[in-house]
XYZ file of C-alpha atoms in Angstrom:
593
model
C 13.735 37.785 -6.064
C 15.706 35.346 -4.532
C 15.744 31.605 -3.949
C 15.247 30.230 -0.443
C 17.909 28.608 1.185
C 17.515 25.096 1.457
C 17.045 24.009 5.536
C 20.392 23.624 7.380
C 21.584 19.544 7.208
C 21.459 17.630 10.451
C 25.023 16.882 12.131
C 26.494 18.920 8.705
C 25.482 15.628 7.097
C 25.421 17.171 3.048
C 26.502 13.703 1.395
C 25.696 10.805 3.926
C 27.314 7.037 2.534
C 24.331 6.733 0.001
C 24.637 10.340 -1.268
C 21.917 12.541 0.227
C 21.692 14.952 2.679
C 20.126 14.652 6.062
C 17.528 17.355 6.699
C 14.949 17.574 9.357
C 11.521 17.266 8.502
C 9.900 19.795 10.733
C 10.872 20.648 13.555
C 14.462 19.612 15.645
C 13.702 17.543 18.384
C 16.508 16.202 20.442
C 14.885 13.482 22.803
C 18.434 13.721 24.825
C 17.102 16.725 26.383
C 16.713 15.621 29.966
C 13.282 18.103 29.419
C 11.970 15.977 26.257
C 8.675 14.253 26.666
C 7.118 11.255 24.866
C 3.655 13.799 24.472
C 5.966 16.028 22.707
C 7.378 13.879 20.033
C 3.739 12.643 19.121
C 2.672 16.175 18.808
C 5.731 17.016 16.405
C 5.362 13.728 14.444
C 1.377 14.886 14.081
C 2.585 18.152 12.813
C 5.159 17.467 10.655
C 3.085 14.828 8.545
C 0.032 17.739 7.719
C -2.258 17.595 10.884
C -3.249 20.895 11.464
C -2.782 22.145 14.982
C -6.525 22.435 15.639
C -6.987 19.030 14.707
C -4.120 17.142 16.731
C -7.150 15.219 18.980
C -8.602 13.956 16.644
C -5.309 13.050 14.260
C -4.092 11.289 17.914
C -6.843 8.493 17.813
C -8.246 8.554 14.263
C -11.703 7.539 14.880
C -14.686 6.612 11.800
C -16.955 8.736 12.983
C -14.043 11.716 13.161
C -13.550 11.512 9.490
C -16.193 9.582 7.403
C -17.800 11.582 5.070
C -21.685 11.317 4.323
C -20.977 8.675 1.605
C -23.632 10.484 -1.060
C -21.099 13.440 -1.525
C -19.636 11.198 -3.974
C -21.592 10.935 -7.327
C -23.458 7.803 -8.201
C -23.061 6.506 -4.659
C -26.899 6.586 -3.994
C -27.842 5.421 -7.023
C -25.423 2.201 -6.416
C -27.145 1.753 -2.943
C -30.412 2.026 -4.458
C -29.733 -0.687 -6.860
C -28.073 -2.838 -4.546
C -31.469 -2.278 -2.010
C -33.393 -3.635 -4.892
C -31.336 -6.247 -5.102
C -31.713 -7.349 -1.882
C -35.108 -7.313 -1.454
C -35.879 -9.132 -4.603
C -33.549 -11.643 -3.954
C -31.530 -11.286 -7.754
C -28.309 -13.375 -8.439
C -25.231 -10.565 -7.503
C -21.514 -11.542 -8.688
C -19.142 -9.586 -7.270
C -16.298 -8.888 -9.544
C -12.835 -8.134 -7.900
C -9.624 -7.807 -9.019
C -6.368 -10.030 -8.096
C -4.712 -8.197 -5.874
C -5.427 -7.556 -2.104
C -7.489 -4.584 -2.887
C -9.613 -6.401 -4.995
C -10.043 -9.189 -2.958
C -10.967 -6.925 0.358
C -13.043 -5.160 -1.446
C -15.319 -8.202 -2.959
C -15.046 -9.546 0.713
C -16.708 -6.982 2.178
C -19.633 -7.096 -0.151
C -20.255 -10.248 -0.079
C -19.807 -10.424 3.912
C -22.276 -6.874 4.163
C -24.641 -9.187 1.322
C -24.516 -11.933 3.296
C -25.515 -10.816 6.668
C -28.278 -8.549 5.017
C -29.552 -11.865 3.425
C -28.578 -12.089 -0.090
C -25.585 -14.814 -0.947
C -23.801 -12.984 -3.362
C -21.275 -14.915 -5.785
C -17.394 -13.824 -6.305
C -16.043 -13.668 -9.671
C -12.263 -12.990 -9.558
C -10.441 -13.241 -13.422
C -7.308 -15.189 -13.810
C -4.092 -12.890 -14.103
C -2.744 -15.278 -16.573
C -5.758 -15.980 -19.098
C -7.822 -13.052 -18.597
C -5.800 -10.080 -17.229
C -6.774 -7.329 -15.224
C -10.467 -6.017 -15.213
C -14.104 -7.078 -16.490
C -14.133 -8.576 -19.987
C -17.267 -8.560 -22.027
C -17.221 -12.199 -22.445
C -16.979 -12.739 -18.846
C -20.094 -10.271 -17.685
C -21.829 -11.794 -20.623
C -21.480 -15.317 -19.613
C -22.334 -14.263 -15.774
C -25.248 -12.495 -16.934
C -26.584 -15.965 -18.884
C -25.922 -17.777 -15.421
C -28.195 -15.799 -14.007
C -26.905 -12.838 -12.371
C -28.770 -9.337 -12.936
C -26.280 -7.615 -10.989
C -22.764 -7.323 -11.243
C -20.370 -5.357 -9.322
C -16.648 -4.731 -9.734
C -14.690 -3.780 -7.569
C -10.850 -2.026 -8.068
C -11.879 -2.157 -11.453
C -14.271 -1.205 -14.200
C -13.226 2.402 -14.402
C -11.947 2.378 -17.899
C -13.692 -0.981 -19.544
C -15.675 0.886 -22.108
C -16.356 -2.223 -24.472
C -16.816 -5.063 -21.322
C -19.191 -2.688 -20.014
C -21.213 -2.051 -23.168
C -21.569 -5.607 -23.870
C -23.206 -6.183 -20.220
C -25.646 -4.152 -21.312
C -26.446 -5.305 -24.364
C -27.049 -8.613 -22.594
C -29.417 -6.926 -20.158
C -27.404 -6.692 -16.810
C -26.564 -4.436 -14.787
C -22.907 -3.299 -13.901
C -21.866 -0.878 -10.966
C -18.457 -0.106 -10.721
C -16.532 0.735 -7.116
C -13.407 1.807 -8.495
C -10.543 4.485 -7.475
C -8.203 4.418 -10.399
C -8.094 7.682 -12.669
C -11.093 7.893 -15.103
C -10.925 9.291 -18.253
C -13.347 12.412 -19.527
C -15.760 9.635 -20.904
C -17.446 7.261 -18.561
C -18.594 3.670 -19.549
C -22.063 2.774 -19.567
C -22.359 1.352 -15.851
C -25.588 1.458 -13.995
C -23.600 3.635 -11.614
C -19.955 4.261 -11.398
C -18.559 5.491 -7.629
C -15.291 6.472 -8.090
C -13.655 9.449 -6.128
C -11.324 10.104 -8.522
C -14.236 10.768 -11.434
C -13.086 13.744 -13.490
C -16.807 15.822 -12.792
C -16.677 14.313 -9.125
C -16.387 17.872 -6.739
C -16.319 17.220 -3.108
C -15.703 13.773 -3.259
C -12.204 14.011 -5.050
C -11.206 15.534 -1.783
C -10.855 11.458 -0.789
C -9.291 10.465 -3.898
C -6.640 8.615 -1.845
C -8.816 5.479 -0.515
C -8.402 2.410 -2.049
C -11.290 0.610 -3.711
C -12.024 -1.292 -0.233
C -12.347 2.025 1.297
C -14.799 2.872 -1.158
C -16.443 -0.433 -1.277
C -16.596 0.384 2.515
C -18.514 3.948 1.801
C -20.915 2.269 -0.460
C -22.046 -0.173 2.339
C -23.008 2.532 4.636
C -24.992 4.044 2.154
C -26.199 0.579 1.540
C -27.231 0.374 5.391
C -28.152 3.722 5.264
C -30.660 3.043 2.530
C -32.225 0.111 3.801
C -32.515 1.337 6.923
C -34.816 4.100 5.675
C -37.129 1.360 4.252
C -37.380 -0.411 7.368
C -35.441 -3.357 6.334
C -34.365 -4.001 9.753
C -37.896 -3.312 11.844
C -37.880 -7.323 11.880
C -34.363 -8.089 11.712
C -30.674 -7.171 13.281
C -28.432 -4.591 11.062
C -24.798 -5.456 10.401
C -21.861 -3.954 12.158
C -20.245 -2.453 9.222
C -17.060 -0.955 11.708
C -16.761 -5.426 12.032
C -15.411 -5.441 8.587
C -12.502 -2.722 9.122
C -10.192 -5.403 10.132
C -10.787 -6.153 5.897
C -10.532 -2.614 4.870
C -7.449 -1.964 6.662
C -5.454 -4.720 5.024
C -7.070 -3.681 1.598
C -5.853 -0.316 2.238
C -2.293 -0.902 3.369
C -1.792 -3.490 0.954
C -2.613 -0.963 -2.080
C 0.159 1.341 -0.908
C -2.919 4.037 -0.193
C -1.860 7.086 1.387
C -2.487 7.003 5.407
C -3.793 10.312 5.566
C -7.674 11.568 6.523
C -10.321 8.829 6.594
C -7.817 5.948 5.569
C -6.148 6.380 8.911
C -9.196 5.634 10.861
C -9.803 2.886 8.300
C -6.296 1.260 9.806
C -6.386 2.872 13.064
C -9.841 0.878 13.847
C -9.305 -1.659 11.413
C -6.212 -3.239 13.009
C -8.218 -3.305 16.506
C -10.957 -5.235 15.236
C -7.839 -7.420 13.948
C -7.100 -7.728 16.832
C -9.833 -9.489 18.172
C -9.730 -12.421 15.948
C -13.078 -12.298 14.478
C -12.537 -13.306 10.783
C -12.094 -16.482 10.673
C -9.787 -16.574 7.456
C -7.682 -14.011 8.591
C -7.176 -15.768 11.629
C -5.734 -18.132 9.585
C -3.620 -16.483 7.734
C -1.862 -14.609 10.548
C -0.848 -18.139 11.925
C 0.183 -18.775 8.508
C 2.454 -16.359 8.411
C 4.009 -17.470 11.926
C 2.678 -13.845 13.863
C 2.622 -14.210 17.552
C 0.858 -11.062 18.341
C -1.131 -8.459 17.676
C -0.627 -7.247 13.437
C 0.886 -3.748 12.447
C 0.131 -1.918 10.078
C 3.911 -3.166 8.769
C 2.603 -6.393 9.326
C -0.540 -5.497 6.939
C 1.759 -4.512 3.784
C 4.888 -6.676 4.308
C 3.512 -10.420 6.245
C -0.231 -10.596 5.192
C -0.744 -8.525 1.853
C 2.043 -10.296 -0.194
C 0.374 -13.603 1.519
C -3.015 -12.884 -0.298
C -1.384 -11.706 -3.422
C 0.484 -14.570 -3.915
C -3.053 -16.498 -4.798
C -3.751 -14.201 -7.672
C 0.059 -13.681 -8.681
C 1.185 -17.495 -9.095
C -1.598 -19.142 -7.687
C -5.416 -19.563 -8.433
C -6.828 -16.113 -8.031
C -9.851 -16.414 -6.077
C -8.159 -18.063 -2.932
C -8.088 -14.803 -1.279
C -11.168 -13.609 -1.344
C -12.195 -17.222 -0.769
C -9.965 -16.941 2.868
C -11.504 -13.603 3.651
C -15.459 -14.910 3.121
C -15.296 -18.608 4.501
C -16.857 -19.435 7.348
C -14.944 -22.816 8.128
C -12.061 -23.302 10.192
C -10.777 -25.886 8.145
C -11.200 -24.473 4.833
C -9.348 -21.317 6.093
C -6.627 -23.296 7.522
C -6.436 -25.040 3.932
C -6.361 -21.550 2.255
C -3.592 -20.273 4.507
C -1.423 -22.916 4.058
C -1.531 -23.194 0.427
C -1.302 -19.400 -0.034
C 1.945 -19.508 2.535
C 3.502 -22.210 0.348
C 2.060 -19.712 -2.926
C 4.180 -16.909 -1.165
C 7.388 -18.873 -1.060
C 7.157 -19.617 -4.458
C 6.602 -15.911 -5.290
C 10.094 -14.971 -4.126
C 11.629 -17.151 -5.938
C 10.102 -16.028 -9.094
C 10.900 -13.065 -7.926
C 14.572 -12.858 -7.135
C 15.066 -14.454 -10.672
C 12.655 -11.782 -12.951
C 14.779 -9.025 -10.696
C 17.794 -9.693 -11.200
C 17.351 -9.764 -15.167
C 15.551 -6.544 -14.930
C 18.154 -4.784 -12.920
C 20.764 -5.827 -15.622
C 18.526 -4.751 -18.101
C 17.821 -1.069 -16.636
C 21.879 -0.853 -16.452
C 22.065 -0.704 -19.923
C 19.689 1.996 -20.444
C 21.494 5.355 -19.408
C 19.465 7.435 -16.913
C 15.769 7.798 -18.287
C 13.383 9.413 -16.058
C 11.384 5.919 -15.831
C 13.012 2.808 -16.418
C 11.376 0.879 -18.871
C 12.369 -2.603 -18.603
C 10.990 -6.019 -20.329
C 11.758 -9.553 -20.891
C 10.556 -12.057 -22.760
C 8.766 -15.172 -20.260
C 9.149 -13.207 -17.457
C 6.219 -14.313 -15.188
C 3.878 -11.924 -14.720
C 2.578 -12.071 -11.244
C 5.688 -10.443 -10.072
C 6.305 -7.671 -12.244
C 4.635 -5.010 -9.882
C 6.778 -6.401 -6.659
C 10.097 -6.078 -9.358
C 9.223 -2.712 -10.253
C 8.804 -1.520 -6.840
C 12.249 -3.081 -6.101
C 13.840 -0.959 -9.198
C 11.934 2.137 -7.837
C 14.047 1.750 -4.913
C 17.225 1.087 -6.584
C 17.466 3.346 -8.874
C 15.626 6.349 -7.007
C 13.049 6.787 -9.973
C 9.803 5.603 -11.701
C 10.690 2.011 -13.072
C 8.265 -0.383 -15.176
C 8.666 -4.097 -15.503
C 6.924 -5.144 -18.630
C 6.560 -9.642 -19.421
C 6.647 -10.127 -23.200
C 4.546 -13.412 -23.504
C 4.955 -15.505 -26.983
C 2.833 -13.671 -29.107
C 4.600 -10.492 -28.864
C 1.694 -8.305 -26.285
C 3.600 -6.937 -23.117
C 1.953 -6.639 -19.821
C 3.207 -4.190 -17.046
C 3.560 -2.752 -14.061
C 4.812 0.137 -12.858
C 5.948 2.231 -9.176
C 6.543 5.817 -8.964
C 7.928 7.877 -6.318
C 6.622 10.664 -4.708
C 5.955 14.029 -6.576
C 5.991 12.187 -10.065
C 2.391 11.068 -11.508
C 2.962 7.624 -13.105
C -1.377 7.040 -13.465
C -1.907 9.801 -15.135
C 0.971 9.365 -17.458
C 0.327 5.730 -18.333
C -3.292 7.516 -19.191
C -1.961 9.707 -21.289
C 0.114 7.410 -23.430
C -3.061 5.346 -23.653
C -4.618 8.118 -25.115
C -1.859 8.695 -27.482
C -2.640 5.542 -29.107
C 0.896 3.471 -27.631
C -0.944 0.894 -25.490
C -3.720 -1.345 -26.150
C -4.704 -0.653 -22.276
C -3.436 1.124 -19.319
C -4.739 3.077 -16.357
C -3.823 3.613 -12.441
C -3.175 6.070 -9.938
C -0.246 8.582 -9.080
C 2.356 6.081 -7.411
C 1.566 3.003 -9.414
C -0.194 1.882 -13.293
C -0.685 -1.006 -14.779
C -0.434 -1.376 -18.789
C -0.724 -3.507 -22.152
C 1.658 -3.103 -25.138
C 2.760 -4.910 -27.891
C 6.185 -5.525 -27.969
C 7.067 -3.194 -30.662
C 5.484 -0.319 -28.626
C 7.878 -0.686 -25.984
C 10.926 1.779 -26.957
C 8.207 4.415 -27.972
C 6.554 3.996 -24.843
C 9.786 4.532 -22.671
C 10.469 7.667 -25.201
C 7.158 9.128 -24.423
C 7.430 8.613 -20.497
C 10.691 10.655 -20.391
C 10.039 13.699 -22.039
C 6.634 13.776 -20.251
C 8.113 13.058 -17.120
C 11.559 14.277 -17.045
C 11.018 17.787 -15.490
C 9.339 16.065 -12.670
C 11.508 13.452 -12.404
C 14.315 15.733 -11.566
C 12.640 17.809 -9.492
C 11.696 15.192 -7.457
C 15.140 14.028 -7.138
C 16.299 17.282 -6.631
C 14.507 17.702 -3.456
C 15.567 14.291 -2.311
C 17.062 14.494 1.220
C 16.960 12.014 4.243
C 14.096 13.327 6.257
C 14.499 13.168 10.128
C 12.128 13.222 13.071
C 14.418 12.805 15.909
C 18.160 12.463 16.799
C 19.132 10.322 20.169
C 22.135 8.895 21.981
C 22.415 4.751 20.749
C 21.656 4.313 24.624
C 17.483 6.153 23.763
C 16.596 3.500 21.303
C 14.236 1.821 23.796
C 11.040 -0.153 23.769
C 9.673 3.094 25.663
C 10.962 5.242 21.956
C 9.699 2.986 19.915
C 5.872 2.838 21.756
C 6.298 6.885 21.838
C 6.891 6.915 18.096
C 4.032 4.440 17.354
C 1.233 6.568 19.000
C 1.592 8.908 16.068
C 1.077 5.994 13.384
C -0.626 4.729 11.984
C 2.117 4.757 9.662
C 2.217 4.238 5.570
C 2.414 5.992 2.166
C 1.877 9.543 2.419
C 2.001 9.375 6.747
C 5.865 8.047 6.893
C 6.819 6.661 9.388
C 9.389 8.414 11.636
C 12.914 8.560 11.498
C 16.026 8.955 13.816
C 19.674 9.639 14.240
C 21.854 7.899 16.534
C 24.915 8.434 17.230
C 27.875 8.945 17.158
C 29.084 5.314 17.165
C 31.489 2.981 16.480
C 30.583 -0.499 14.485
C 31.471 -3.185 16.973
C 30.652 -6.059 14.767
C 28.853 -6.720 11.724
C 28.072 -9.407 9.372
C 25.799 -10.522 6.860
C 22.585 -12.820 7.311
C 19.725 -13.715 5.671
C 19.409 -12.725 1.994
C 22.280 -10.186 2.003
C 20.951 -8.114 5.084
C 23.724 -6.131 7.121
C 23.742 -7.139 11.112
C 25.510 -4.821 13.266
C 26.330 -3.803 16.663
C 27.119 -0.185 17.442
C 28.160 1.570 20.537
C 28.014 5.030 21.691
C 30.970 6.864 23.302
C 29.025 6.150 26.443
C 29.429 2.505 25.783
C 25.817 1.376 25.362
C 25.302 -0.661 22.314
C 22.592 -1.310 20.047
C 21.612 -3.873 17.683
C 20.754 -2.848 13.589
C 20.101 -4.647 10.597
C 20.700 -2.924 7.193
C 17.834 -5.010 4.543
C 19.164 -5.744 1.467
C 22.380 -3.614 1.951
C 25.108 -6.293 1.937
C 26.212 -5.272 -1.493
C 25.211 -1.731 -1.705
C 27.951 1.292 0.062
C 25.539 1.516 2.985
C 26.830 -2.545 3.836
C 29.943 -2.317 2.612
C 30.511 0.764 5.261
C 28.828 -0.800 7.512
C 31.050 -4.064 7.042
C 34.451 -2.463 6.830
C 33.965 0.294 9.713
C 37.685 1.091 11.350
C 37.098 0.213 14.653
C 38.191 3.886 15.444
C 36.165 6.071 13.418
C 32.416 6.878 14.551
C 28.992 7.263 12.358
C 26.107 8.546 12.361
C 23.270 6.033 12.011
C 19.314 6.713 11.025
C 16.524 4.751 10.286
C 13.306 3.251 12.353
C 13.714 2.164 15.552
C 11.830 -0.968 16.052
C 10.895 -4.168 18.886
C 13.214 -6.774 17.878
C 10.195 -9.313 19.845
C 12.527 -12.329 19.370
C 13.807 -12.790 22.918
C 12.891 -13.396 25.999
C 11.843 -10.189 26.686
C 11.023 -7.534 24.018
C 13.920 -5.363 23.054
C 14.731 -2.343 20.790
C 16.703 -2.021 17.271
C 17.289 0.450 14.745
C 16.499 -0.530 10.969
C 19.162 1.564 9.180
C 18.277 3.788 6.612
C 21.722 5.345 5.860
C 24.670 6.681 7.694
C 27.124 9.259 7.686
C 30.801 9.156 9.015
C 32.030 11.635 11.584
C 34.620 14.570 10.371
């Protein structure tokens, strides 16, 4: 039997500048044929990313009612909307507990939005990073429970806080948990746990992808759905739910969720309801964070996500949810501001915790994940730092702050094909962490200090083999090649109308070229500026993020004005003009033979 031959490389590019060959990912499509057609591309970017052919139409516009799923496929799900009915109509004190990060916060926001409009002012309980750390503690459902409430949801949490949940019920209340990170065998004792990625859960793992605002989202139509049947709304007007996609969209993006199914008609629809300017709080914050048009799905994970992390990161953790539930123009302007300024100090913290953890992962050989820690590093930023390494280093990477007393807390990234969750589960299980949990590209964990080298031991024989295959089958993946002259507005808006575009839907790539550097220089925080013309003379502008110091800037920098390159990367409006214009975000590049 023998092996398949791996595809043929695009332009003979085997070992591009950064060290990886360029392959196409479906089919070749060469939009200088003077026969191409914008309807084509769209079609082969469908394809490419998993749409089956019979369902291009519907992958074209993702619409809600195209993909949602009748929400009591999933198990529980009823029995939560049948709680939360009760609820309602007997008028009971509900806290809605979120996490800290976007996902949390959407998710609480559009509960207690859905709660409010159906009549019932339900409170938001969001713990402090710092002091509390991530999920429902005991002491804090207990003390909620003695202020009254005798309901208590969490959302993007709960799915693994066996002793917080037990002592809720000891003190009589109620818990459902909306969750989506990986459960173990046992469940806790919750009044109802919806959670597509339940071990015994059978067609509902099929949407084990949606973020905990998409399943927050699920749960108020069966909510609706529920009340509806009781003839809750013979006297009185139902909610929109579809209103509150502009909140599930950002939830989802934000949480790196994988645009594929259902969570593309979450973004698809969400980002037109953005659109139209109807939450008042996110109004806000997209003049906060100086957007003068309609937001992208870019825009979502990159401008306004970080934005609302920032509150729970460095900040006082409730402000987002606060932003995404107020109902006063001034208040929201308030939040904005202060969670803009909350942002700026982020990076900072940032830049300083990554830069020790990148000289710490140099010392440490080539492990399959990249265990690094540091004593006083600040904890709000350790996911964003471990994301960076990811990148860096081209494998799974965890950041881990050692705080006095000796008890780590991290955060991890993985990259695609490798399991991180499940992983950080398992070495739970083993006995190595005092907590842990997540999904496949990204976990969260508690050690003590002295745990650490055993943990980063136990992560790379479990995850070598997958590891290197992963980075075995590493190749620059490209959509489209094009003279530097076809990087147009008119490209760009044919590529977009096969978005949207995120984890698990990438967006698309191109080759341009060949070209010669006419000038290039660096800007901003060590990005690579650059103008490039074709042997046709048309020139183009693109940036290279982050590159200045890497051999992708360097190149770029020190380019003999007579040898050519190959370029790729995504083309993209450069809106900062007088009229809009297109650019090409480089990726890598190859020289010519």
């Amino acid at each position: 039997m023998t092996e398949s031959m791996p595809p043929p490389a695009v332009f003979n590019v085997t070992h591009s500048i950064l060290g990886q060959p360029w392959r196409w990912r479906g089919m070749h499509t060469d939009t200088r044929d003077e026969n191409f057609q914008p309807d084509d591309l769209v079609t082969q970017l469908l394809l490419t990313r998993g749409c089956p052919r019979e369902e291009l139409e519907a992958h074209r516009t993702p619409s809600i009612r195209g993909f949602m799923p009748d929400p009591s496929i999933f198990r529980d799900m009823d029995r939560a909307a049948d709680r939360l009915a009760g609820a309602i109509a007997a008028r009971e004190k509900v806290t809605i507990f979120g996490d800290y990060d976007v996902d949390g916060a959407t998710s609480a926001a559009l509960l207690i939005r859905l709660l409010r409009e159906l009549g019932l002012d339900a409170m938001a309980y969001i713990p402090d990073r710092l002091m509390e750390g991530y999920g429902p503690s005991g002491e804090a459902l207990v003390r909620l429970a003695e202020a009254g409430s005798s309901l208590i949801v969490t959302v993007d949490c709960g799915a693994q806080a066996f002793e917080a949940l037990d002592m809720a019920k000891a003190a009589g209340v109620d818990v459902i948990v909306v969750d989506h990170h990986k459960c173990a065998s046992a469940l806790p004792a919750a009044h109802a746990l919806v959670n597509p990625n339940r071990l015994d859960e059978e067609e509902g793992a099929a949407h084990g992808h949606l973020a905990a605002v998409g399943v927050a989202f699920l749960l108020g139509a069966a909510l609706l759905r529920r009340l509806r049947q009781q003839g809750y709304f013979a006297d009185r007007a139902e909610p929109r739910l579809l209103d509150l996609l502009d909140i599930v969209a950002l939830g989802t993006v934000a949480d790196v969720a994988a645009l594929r199914g259902l969570n593309r008609a979450f973004v698809a629809q969400g980002l037109k309801v953005m659109g139209q300017r109807r939450n008042i709080g996110l109004n806000a914050l997209i003049a906060a964070a100086r957007l003068n048009r309609a937001p992208t799905a870019t825009d979502l994970g990159f401008a306004l996500g970080p934005r609302i992390n920032a509150g729970g990161r460095v900040g006082k953790s409730d402000l987002g949810v606060r932003l995404l539930t107020t109902e006063d123009p001034a208040e929201a302007e308030e939040i904005a501001t202060e969670l803009d300024r909350l942002n700026e100090e982020r990076r900072a913290i940032e830049g300083a915790v990554q830069e020790a953890a990148e000289q710490v992962a140099l010392g440490q050989g080539n492990r399959a994940v990249a265990v690094v820690s540091g004593d006083g590093w600040h904890p709000g930023v350790i996911g964003i730092v471990a994301g960076r390494l990811k990148e860096k280093l081209g494998r799974p990477a965890i950041v881990i702050a050692v705080d006095s007393d000796g008890t780590g807390k991290g955060s991890g990234r993985s990259i695609a094909g490798v399991d991180l969750g499940s992983a950080v589960l398992a070495a739970k299980d083993s006995g190595l962490l005092v907590a842990g949990g997540g999904h496949a590209m990204a976990a969260g964990l508690t050690v003590n200090a002295d745990r650490i080298d055993a943990l980063a031991d136990f992560l790379d024989e479990r995850l070598a083999a997958d590891v290197a295959r992963a980075q075995g089958e590493r190749a620059l993946l490209l959509d489209a090649v094009l003279s530097p002259g076809g990087v147009t507005p008119a490209l760009v808006e044919a590529l977009e109308a096969g978005g949207p575009y995120g984890m698990g839907w990438p967006a698309p790539r191109v080759a341009a070229g060949p070209v010669r550097v006419i000038k290039a220089d660096i800007v901003g925080t060590g990005h690579v500026r650059a103008i490039v013309a074709g042997d046709d003379g048309r020139s183009i502008k693109a940036v290279a993020f982050r590159a200045a110091e890497t051999p992708l800037g360097q190149a770029l920098l020190g380019a003999p004005r007579d040898r050519r390159l190959w370029i790729a990367g995504r083309a993209r409006i450069d809106d900062w003009g007088s009229r809009p214009a297109a650019e090409l975000h480089i990726d890598d590049a190859a020289w010519v033979d």
